[in-house]
Amino acid sequence: MIAVRHVGLRPRVAVAATGRHAAILIVIIGLLFPLFWVAVTSLRPANDLFSTSPIPWPMSVENYRDAIFRFPIGTMLLNTAIMAIAATLLQVTVAIGAAYALVRFRPRWGGAVVLLAGAAVVIPPQMLIIPQFLIASHLGWRDTYLGLIIPQLAACGLPILLLREYLVDIPTSLLEASIMDGARPAETLRLVVLPLLRPALAAVSILVFVNTWNEYLWPTLIAPQVNHTTIQAGLQLLGNQEGPTSGALLAAAMITTLPVLAVYAIASRRITHAFLQSGIK
Amino acid sequence: MTDVMRQPESAARERGRVPTPPAVVAAAPSGGIELRSVRKSFGSTPAVDLPALSVPAGSLTVLVGPSGCGKSTLLRMIAGLETPEAGHIHIDGQDITAARPGERGVAMVFQDFALYPHMTVAANVGFGLVLEAKHAGRGALPRAEISRRVRDVCDLLGLGDKLGRRPRELSGGERQRVALARALVRRKPVLLLDEPLSNLDAGLRAQARAELIRLHREVAGTFVLVTHDQAEALSLGTRVVVLRAGRLEQAGTPEEIWRCPANLFVARFLGSPAMNIVADSRGRLLGWRPADAIALGVTSPPAAPTDAGEVFEGEVDVTEFVGDRRMAHCVGDHGPWSVEFPAATPVAVGQRIRVLVPAGSLHHFDAQTGTRL
């Protein structure tokens, strides 16, 4: 295939291209193999779980039945979805406000805010988790949606930075034209800025959604009960409570991955585009 | 909010039911502007420092000067997009120095046109009116009236069949006219234009100039236009304001500042090719325009300087063919100068030529201060 595509090229160029493609292929295999193995193993019957055959034969959906019917996986998925959607909405809303204010009003302390947002991205969240946990506990937010959602707002540094990059790219004259047209700041935001930001908002929302969906440490701490926690934290409970249930665990992990995969599959082009354009990787 | 704007047909229907007068954009707006000791600086560099400047109502005033002369800053201060550090701006006698941009009786056309990319032409033009209606409250400005005004102003500017298009589907000239329409539809007494022709290509620009002059006549408002192009300033303006480094150099009709430039800067800035400036024997500076010189045959008897004018002698260094004219760049006794002859005049490089500049075409400047004598 590679040879066909490079017909007419000098041999050295063809070899270089082949080498590059081979390298990419190896990386992709390296990345996909664990997922593949989880998928294969989740389809094996319990007594065949540690087989090294790449083909899951004899095949069994027993693990999936266990994961779905013997554990509250539906509740956990619902909890996760509520947390991820709410946190995404909150983070993006706050980020829109912050980014717009920074660009439109150019406050004197704007640079400091951008720096703080950058710091929020760079500082490892694990460092803040104990004070965060203490505050949330004092507020009585353990095993509640509030506890799952509100503290996630601390992670809105990245959406602020991303949206600000996009806003800076909107010509100043457009904002000024709307001012001359008599638009108040909120109207400029709603009628001019947001429609232009739509692609960026989609990309940032997807990013935040996937990040929040995969959140593990915080739900484990703040919502440890099996019916109140998220699927990521719940997976671990699954194994511990019921003894050796690796098969069901892997099946549940597959089910958990599906929504994220679906989001990426639908929006991968948009995500790549957003990151290439913003200059932030 | 944009339902009306998205359907230009509704405007047509409305027009069908109620007979409307032909396109009238503005009845008789006034819009005289007075600036009093207005000052603005960016960091330590003064951008604008004007003791007094007035823009007569109904004029087409052009602010012109080299880049960085403060003309755009001045325009933006009138618009309300910049705040002066000191001084007051009055429009029709009202102090609007602190008024909000949307509430000071001005509309603006931006250099890059600044059309909202996600809106149709009709929505772009109607945006300001829709907001005005919303802010004024129910019934103040009915939708039908908005549609009619959008339709009328677009008809006036030849955009009648483009109402449903988006900016990216329009040519440069059409975009410029949408920007004009958007500013005109609000019927503000003052229209500010920031280099409105600079984003058009050369052929279109000449046409757009004429259209702008016609438009100014039809809407009878005050236009304030910024440009760095002196030829554009002279051809467009009923009044020209020459600025340099934030200061006023001269203001007057195009004829006045062309005939009597107040100082060396204005004299050199206006006209292409620029005015010749040569020191005379009495220590003053003499200026004359290349086209005002009359060739004297080298063979004719040497004429002494008389009251009739001044004679300059020099050697032709370079000649340029410019259509029906020929430019000769000469090296004279007191420095280089240029003259323009009819193309048929035989001038060769290296030839010594003498020209007579009639007294009426001579400008005298003080060598030290550069002011006109």
XYZ file of C-alpha atoms in Angstrom, chain B:
373
model
C -34.399 38.446 17.890
C -33.160 37.987 14.363
C -36.348 36.452 12.955
C -37.148 39.610 11.096
C -33.613 39.993 9.882
C -33.366 36.460 8.617
C -36.346 36.937 6.344
C -35.847 39.847 4.024
C -39.110 38.811 2.307
C -41.088 40.035 5.298
C -39.711 43.482 4.631
C -40.854 43.214 1.018
C -44.322 42.136 2.134
C -44.508 45.011 4.514
C -43.586 47.389 1.744
C -46.273 45.930 -0.443
C -48.984 46.642 2.104
C -47.975 50.075 3.235
C -46.766 52.443 0.537
C -43.484 53.896 1.728
C -41.645 56.949 0.480
C -38.495 56.362 -1.597
C -35.317 55.499 0.282
C -34.724 58.219 2.791
C -31.837 57.451 5.061
C -31.710 60.533 7.198
C -33.884 63.598 7.120
C -31.553 66.437 8.045
C -29.184 65.453 10.785
C -26.928 68.098 12.172
C -23.819 66.701 13.848
C -21.389 69.560 14.357
C -18.469 68.402 16.496
C -16.388 70.602 18.791
C -13.215 69.376 20.443
C -11.817 71.468 23.270
C -8.275 70.894 24.587
C -8.564 67.177 23.971
C -5.502 65.241 25.010
C -4.619 61.556 24.949
C -1.333 59.750 25.262
C -0.219 56.151 25.167
C 2.433 55.688 27.812
C 4.719 58.686 27.533
C 4.007 59.349 23.841
C 1.341 61.973 23.264
C -1.094 60.602 20.691
C -3.436 63.563 20.415
C -3.063 67.086 21.767
C -5.545 69.521 20.250
C -6.325 72.936 21.783
C -9.416 73.321 19.599
C -10.889 71.712 16.537
C -14.313 71.991 15.045
C -16.011 69.803 12.497
C -18.826 71.768 10.840
C -22.237 70.113 10.725
C -22.960 68.501 7.388
C -19.339 68.528 6.281
C -17.275 65.645 4.992
C -14.219 66.249 7.118
C -11.121 64.223 6.386
C -8.493 63.683 9.073
C -5.235 63.055 7.258
C -1.610 62.611 8.216
C 1.203 60.099 8.220
C 0.794 56.933 10.286
C 1.063 57.605 13.990
C -0.235 61.160 13.667
C -3.161 60.427 15.990
C -5.932 60.597 13.404
C -7.362 57.175 14.278
C -7.099 57.867 18.006
C -8.964 61.128 17.466
C -11.700 59.319 15.544
C -11.951 56.644 18.235
C -12.282 59.312 20.904
C -15.193 60.858 19.021
C -16.661 57.337 18.744
C -16.207 56.717 22.453
C -13.923 53.731 21.973
C -11.084 55.701 23.592
C -11.389 58.104 26.487
C -9.524 61.417 26.355
C -7.289 62.208 29.324
C -8.336 65.827 29.262
C -10.705 68.066 27.368
C -14.256 67.841 26.134
C -16.006 66.666 22.996
C -19.329 68.239 22.047
C -21.746 67.054 19.405
C -24.473 69.548 18.546
C -23.596 71.503 21.644
C -23.933 68.551 23.975
C -20.962 67.355 25.986
C -20.642 63.674 25.079
C -17.133 63.157 26.479
C -18.392 60.608 28.995
C -21.364 59.233 27.041
C -21.497 55.583 26.036
C -20.483 54.869 22.415
C -23.965 53.710 21.464
C -25.569 56.822 22.942
C -23.602 59.736 21.547
C -25.126 60.117 18.111
C -22.308 58.509 16.147
C -22.026 55.449 13.941
C -18.796 54.003 12.647
C -17.391 52.151 9.657
C -14.329 50.123 10.571
C -11.222 49.703 8.464
C -11.700 45.923 8.234
C -15.493 46.492 7.992
C -15.990 44.303 11.122
C -19.060 42.512 9.776
C -20.490 39.828 12.052
C -19.456 36.662 10.170
C -22.320 34.531 11.484
C -25.076 36.930 10.449
C -26.658 37.637 7.086
C -26.358 41.043 5.467
C -29.836 41.952 6.704
C -28.997 40.869 10.256
C -25.691 42.732 10.171
C -27.362 45.930 9.046
C -30.309 45.532 11.413
C -28.302 44.507 14.490
C -28.083 48.008 15.936
C -31.768 48.712 15.310
C -32.858 45.438 16.911
C -30.832 46.308 20.006
C -32.210 49.848 19.984
C -35.757 48.484 19.839
C -35.006 46.077 22.672
C -33.506 48.753 24.907
C -36.212 51.304 24.151
C -38.934 48.883 25.170
C -42.033 47.481 23.545
C -43.497 49.340 20.593
C -40.774 51.957 20.284
C -39.436 50.543 17.040
C -41.667 47.894 15.464
C -40.120 45.006 13.577
C -41.760 46.094 10.348
C -40.149 49.488 10.669
C -36.739 47.877 11.247
C -37.158 45.663 8.185
C -38.219 48.628 6.102
C -35.239 50.731 7.138
C -32.814 47.851 6.537
C -34.363 47.275 3.147
C -34.242 50.966 2.228
C -30.631 51.509 3.185
C -29.589 48.311 1.406
C -31.450 49.423 -1.710
C -29.706 52.779 -1.532
C -26.328 51.025 -1.476
C -27.195 48.483 -4.149
C -27.371 45.558 -1.747
C -31.065 44.843 -2.288
C -30.464 41.332 -3.663
C -27.777 40.426 -1.133
C -29.837 40.591 2.076
C -29.688 36.844 2.701
C -25.963 36.450 2.070
C -23.288 36.074 4.703
C -20.219 38.323 4.708
C -17.883 35.596 3.430
C -20.049 35.237 0.321
C -19.574 38.905 -0.619
C -16.882 40.726 -2.579
C -14.691 43.363 -0.952
C -16.736 46.206 -2.379
C -19.987 44.643 -1.210
C -18.612 44.162 2.286
C -17.645 47.801 2.404
C -21.166 48.787 1.401
C -22.664 46.512 4.068
C -20.449 48.249 6.619
C -21.713 51.603 5.343
C -25.304 50.403 5.400
C -24.937 49.174 8.977
C -23.675 52.584 10.043
C -26.207 54.601 8.032
C -29.295 52.654 9.049
C -29.150 54.049 12.567
C -29.570 57.612 11.290
C -27.010 59.080 13.620
C -26.003 62.663 12.914
C -22.314 61.738 12.740
C -20.765 58.979 10.649
C -17.172 58.054 11.433
C -15.152 56.216 8.792
C -11.773 54.701 9.657
C -9.805 54.237 6.414
C -12.905 52.826 4.707
C -11.254 52.577 1.300
C -7.903 51.084 2.274
C -9.178 47.491 2.143
C -10.386 47.862 -1.444
C -8.220 47.257 -4.496
C -7.108 50.234 -6.559
C -9.753 50.038 -9.296
C -12.586 49.758 -6.833
C -11.247 52.567 -4.676
C -11.761 55.310 -7.265
C -15.343 54.146 -7.745
C -15.943 53.895 -3.992
C -14.643 57.446 -3.553
C -17.251 58.819 -5.921
C -19.957 56.723 -4.252
C -18.952 58.038 -0.858
C -19.218 61.651 -2.040
C -22.636 60.955 -3.536
C -23.734 59.200 -0.346
C -22.644 62.147 1.762
C -24.737 64.442 -0.398
C -27.770 62.151 -0.144
C -27.790 61.505 3.597
C -26.812 65.068 4.486
C -25.046 64.085 7.694
C -21.642 64.892 9.093
C -18.978 62.464 7.878
C -15.587 62.257 9.554
C -13.181 60.147 7.572
C -9.644 59.077 8.437
C -7.056 58.375 5.775
C -3.295 58.460 5.324
C -3.683 59.153 1.603
C -3.385 62.892 0.880
C -4.885 62.533 -2.614
C -7.924 60.780 -1.115
C -8.207 63.525 1.500
C -8.189 66.296 -1.105
C -10.620 64.585 -3.454
C -13.134 63.459 -0.800
C -13.189 66.173 1.794
C -15.208 69.324 1.951
C -12.836 70.064 4.772
C -9.388 68.636 5.414
C -7.614 68.457 8.765
C -3.880 67.748 8.536
C -2.385 66.202 11.665
C 1.165 65.377 12.652
C 2.321 63.741 15.889
C -1.050 64.390 17.501
C -1.039 68.096 16.679
C -3.069 70.130 14.249
C -0.976 71.373 11.327
C -3.732 72.945 9.246
C -7.471 72.755 8.716
C -9.432 74.168 5.841
C -11.057 73.398 2.521
C -8.972 71.262 0.155
C -8.404 74.338 -2.037
C -7.202 76.434 0.899
C -4.660 73.990 2.136
C -3.507 73.188 -1.392
C -3.091 76.861 -2.336
C -1.813 78.117 1.000
C -0.128 75.347 2.966
C 0.420 76.773 6.436
C 3.864 75.309 6.845
C 6.575 73.181 5.275
C 5.078 69.932 6.590
C 1.706 70.503 4.943
C 3.408 71.756 1.781
C 5.507 68.597 1.499
C 2.701 66.247 2.588
C 0.206 67.306 -0.078
C 0.653 66.534 -3.739
C 2.393 63.799 -5.620
C 5.053 64.532 -6.748
C 5.750 66.606 -3.661
C 6.384 70.338 -3.645
C 9.946 71.477 -4.422
C 11.609 73.250 -1.533
C 14.704 75.283 -2.337
C 16.585 77.848 -0.271
C 16.696 81.276 -1.896
C 19.416 83.903 -1.713
C 17.691 85.724 1.155
C 17.783 82.762 3.485
C 14.143 81.835 3.101
C 12.729 78.651 1.683
C 10.917 78.752 -1.612
C 8.339 76.170 -2.504
C 6.689 75.441 -5.803
C 4.817 72.553 -7.333
C 6.438 70.698 -10.236
C 3.467 71.370 -12.486
C 3.599 75.156 -11.979
C 6.972 75.684 -13.635
C 7.213 77.027 -17.177
C 10.165 75.822 -19.242
C 12.425 78.567 -20.616
C 14.453 77.604 -23.681
C 18.123 77.288 -22.925
C 18.669 79.400 -26.017
C 16.370 82.202 -24.884
C 18.070 85.183 -23.260
C 18.759 84.689 -19.558
C 15.961 86.263 -17.636
C 16.863 88.051 -14.422
C 14.624 87.409 -11.384
C 11.699 89.761 -11.807
C 8.446 90.480 -10.084
C 6.890 88.067 -12.539
C 8.428 85.108 -10.788
C 11.571 83.218 -9.957
C 13.895 81.485 -12.411
C 15.579 78.222 -11.460
C 18.431 76.658 -13.347
C 19.633 73.088 -13.097
C 20.842 69.976 -14.830
C 18.451 67.159 -15.684
C 19.356 64.046 -13.707
C 16.469 61.661 -14.361
C 13.409 61.871 -16.582
C 10.174 59.985 -16.018
C 7.419 59.441 -18.553
C 4.009 59.841 -16.911
C 1.439 59.615 -19.675
C 0.765 62.997 -21.193
C 3.393 64.559 -18.933
C 7.090 64.125 -18.463
C 8.820 64.580 -15.109
C 12.343 65.924 -14.986
C 14.294 65.582 -11.742
C 17.033 68.193 -11.744
C 20.061 69.111 -9.695
C 20.036 72.857 -9.217
C 22.357 75.314 -7.555
C 20.399 75.197 -4.290
C 19.457 71.527 -4.253
C 17.309 69.051 -6.168
C 13.951 69.972 -7.675
C 11.498 68.460 -10.120
C 9.376 69.871 -12.896
C 6.574 68.507 -15.019
C 6.446 69.305 -18.729
C 4.086 68.359 -21.514
C 5.288 64.998 -22.826
C 6.351 66.517 -26.136
C 8.881 68.848 -24.492
C 12.374 67.616 -25.414
C 14.341 67.113 -22.193
C 17.380 64.889 -22.107
C 19.456 63.670 -19.195
C 22.455 65.916 -18.645
C 20.784 68.896 -20.317
C 20.799 72.241 -18.485
C 17.344 73.693 -18.216
C 15.847 76.877 -16.828
C 12.304 77.205 -15.562
C 10.229 80.176 -14.560
C 7.891 79.841 -11.593
C 5.257 82.589 -11.672
C 5.113 84.687 -8.532
C 1.586 83.466 -7.800
C 2.747 79.877 -7.598
C 5.599 80.532 -5.205
C 5.296 79.720 -1.500
C 7.656 81.313 1.009
C 8.543 79.615 4.257
C 10.654 80.622 7.210
C 13.826 78.518 7.125
C 13.862 78.114 10.906
C 10.243 77.540 11.893
C 8.898 76.286 8.588
C 5.852 78.543 8.839
C 4.454 80.274 5.821
C 5.605 83.859 5.308
